[in-house]
């Protein structure tokens, strides 16, 4: 028999279940989730209006903003404009952001407040930039100091032949150092993996990219963090090679003795350089206290 629409709340229960599985974080007082949950609020998607309602008058914090590609940045600009029009505030966090991209994001938020913001003038790094509609003609730009514990001098060596790169990695691994080779595409990463799969034992070689099934990717992420994270030691790190894509350059607290990168935009290179000798270690690779010399 067909169930009466008045009785069978099957459809409403299904809708509620779907909402709870994804958009519920933006409806709570405070929530942590992936940026797509907010971006879907300005796209033609299920529960689009509820997502915007959930962000109403809240402080929207977006991390790793520099990672947006051209399409994602366009959607984020629309979201910032909607959020500003609804009276919300925004904090954008990033270690590397071009002035052009920062200006575009500021302009989008200002449009939502029916205003415009001044042009960025500061060239310091790191640089904190703030704008508010109460003082539309004023753009606060504050240069931030860098802690002595995280200052690094990075030497860059250009290698133009793959044979040179392979020889350099082989030498580093043979001396007991750990190495990360970051490729720009999954195909290139897989090609490099196959190259070293014939040269290294399976336990000393890791392939890490975004196309693994979610469960496998999380398992690989845990393995990388255990082997190269803050608490890793010489026995876990020595002679190991990770071949990865951009997934390793963001939000992972890992460090390597030698870092090889394909050519990439400067913001990406700065991010990748942050995974080179990130923590103080002794000559064998064991962790030292923050005040001990590397």
mmCIF file of N, CA and C in Angstrom, residues 3 9 22 26 31 36 40 46 61 143 166 186 236-237 250:
data_model
loop_
_atom_site.group_PDB
_atom_site.id
_atom_site.type_symbol
_atom_site.label_atom_id
_atom_site.label_comp_id
_atom_site.label_asym_id
_atom_site.label_seq_id
_atom_site.Cartn_x
_atom_site.Cartn_y
_atom_site.Cartn_z
ATOM 1 N N UNK A 3 1.947 4.706 1.308
ATOM 2 C CA UNK A 3 1.851 5.349 2.613
ATOM 3 C C UNK A 3 1.387 6.790 2.436
ATOM 4 N N UNK A 9 7.063 10.024 7.475
ATOM 5 C CA UNK A 9 8.123 11.026 7.389
ATOM 6 C C UNK A 9 9.387 10.488 6.780
ATOM 7 N N UNK A 22 26.626 16.055 6.316
ATOM 8 C CA UNK A 22 27.503 17.007 5.655
ATOM 9 C C UNK A 22 27.411 18.420 6.182
ATOM 10 N N UNK A 26 27.994 23.575 9.745
ATOM 11 C CA UNK A 26 27.782 25.005 9.561
ATOM 12 C C UNK A 26 26.523 25.489 10.272
ATOM 13 N N UNK A 31 32.016 24.938 14.460
ATOM 14 C CA UNK A 31 32.256 23.667 13.789
ATOM 15 C C UNK A 31 33.534 23.711 12.985
ATOM 16 N N UNK A 36 34.728 22.825 1.367
ATOM 17 C CA UNK A 36 33.654 22.594 0.403
ATOM 18 C C UNK A 36 32.275 22.690 1.046
ATOM 19 N N UNK A 40 29.731 25.112 -0.979
ATOM 20 C CA UNK A 40 28.485 24.621 -1.559
ATOM 21 C C UNK A 40 27.315 25.554 -1.277
ATOM 22 N N UNK A 46 22.488 20.768 -3.022
ATOM 23 C CA UNK A 46 21.494 20.401 -2.017
ATOM 24 C C UNK A 46 21.743 21.176 -0.735
ATOM 25 N N UNK A 61 36.464 31.067 9.254
ATOM 26 C CA UNK A 61 37.926 30.940 9.246
ATOM 27 C C UNK A 61 38.306 29.909 8.185
ATOM 28 N N UNK A 143 53.731 44.065 9.390
ATOM 29 C CA UNK A 143 54.790 43.073 9.193
ATOM 30 C C UNK A 143 54.981 42.281 10.478
ATOM 31 N N UNK A 166 68.266 11.425 -9.651
ATOM 32 C CA UNK A 166 68.268 10.057 -9.130
ATOM 33 C C UNK A 166 69.585 9.769 -8.412
ATOM 34 N N UNK A 186 50.251 13.458 -10.508
ATOM 35 C CA UNK A 186 50.195 12.080 -10.026
ATOM 36 C C UNK A 186 50.926 11.151 -10.989
ATOM 37 N N UNK A 236 63.438 5.248 12.309
ATOM 38 C CA UNK A 236 62.267 5.322 11.438
ATOM 39 C C UNK A 236 62.564 6.072 10.136
ATOM 40 N N UNK A 237 63.487 7.033 10.185
ATOM 41 C CA UNK A 237 63.704 7.924 9.054
ATOM 42 C C UNK A 237 64.804 7.474 8.099
ATOM 43 N N UNK A 250 51.072 20.660 2.693
ATOM 44 C CA UNK A 250 50.135 21.454 3.466
ATOM 45 C C UNK A 250 49.592 20.652 4.645
#
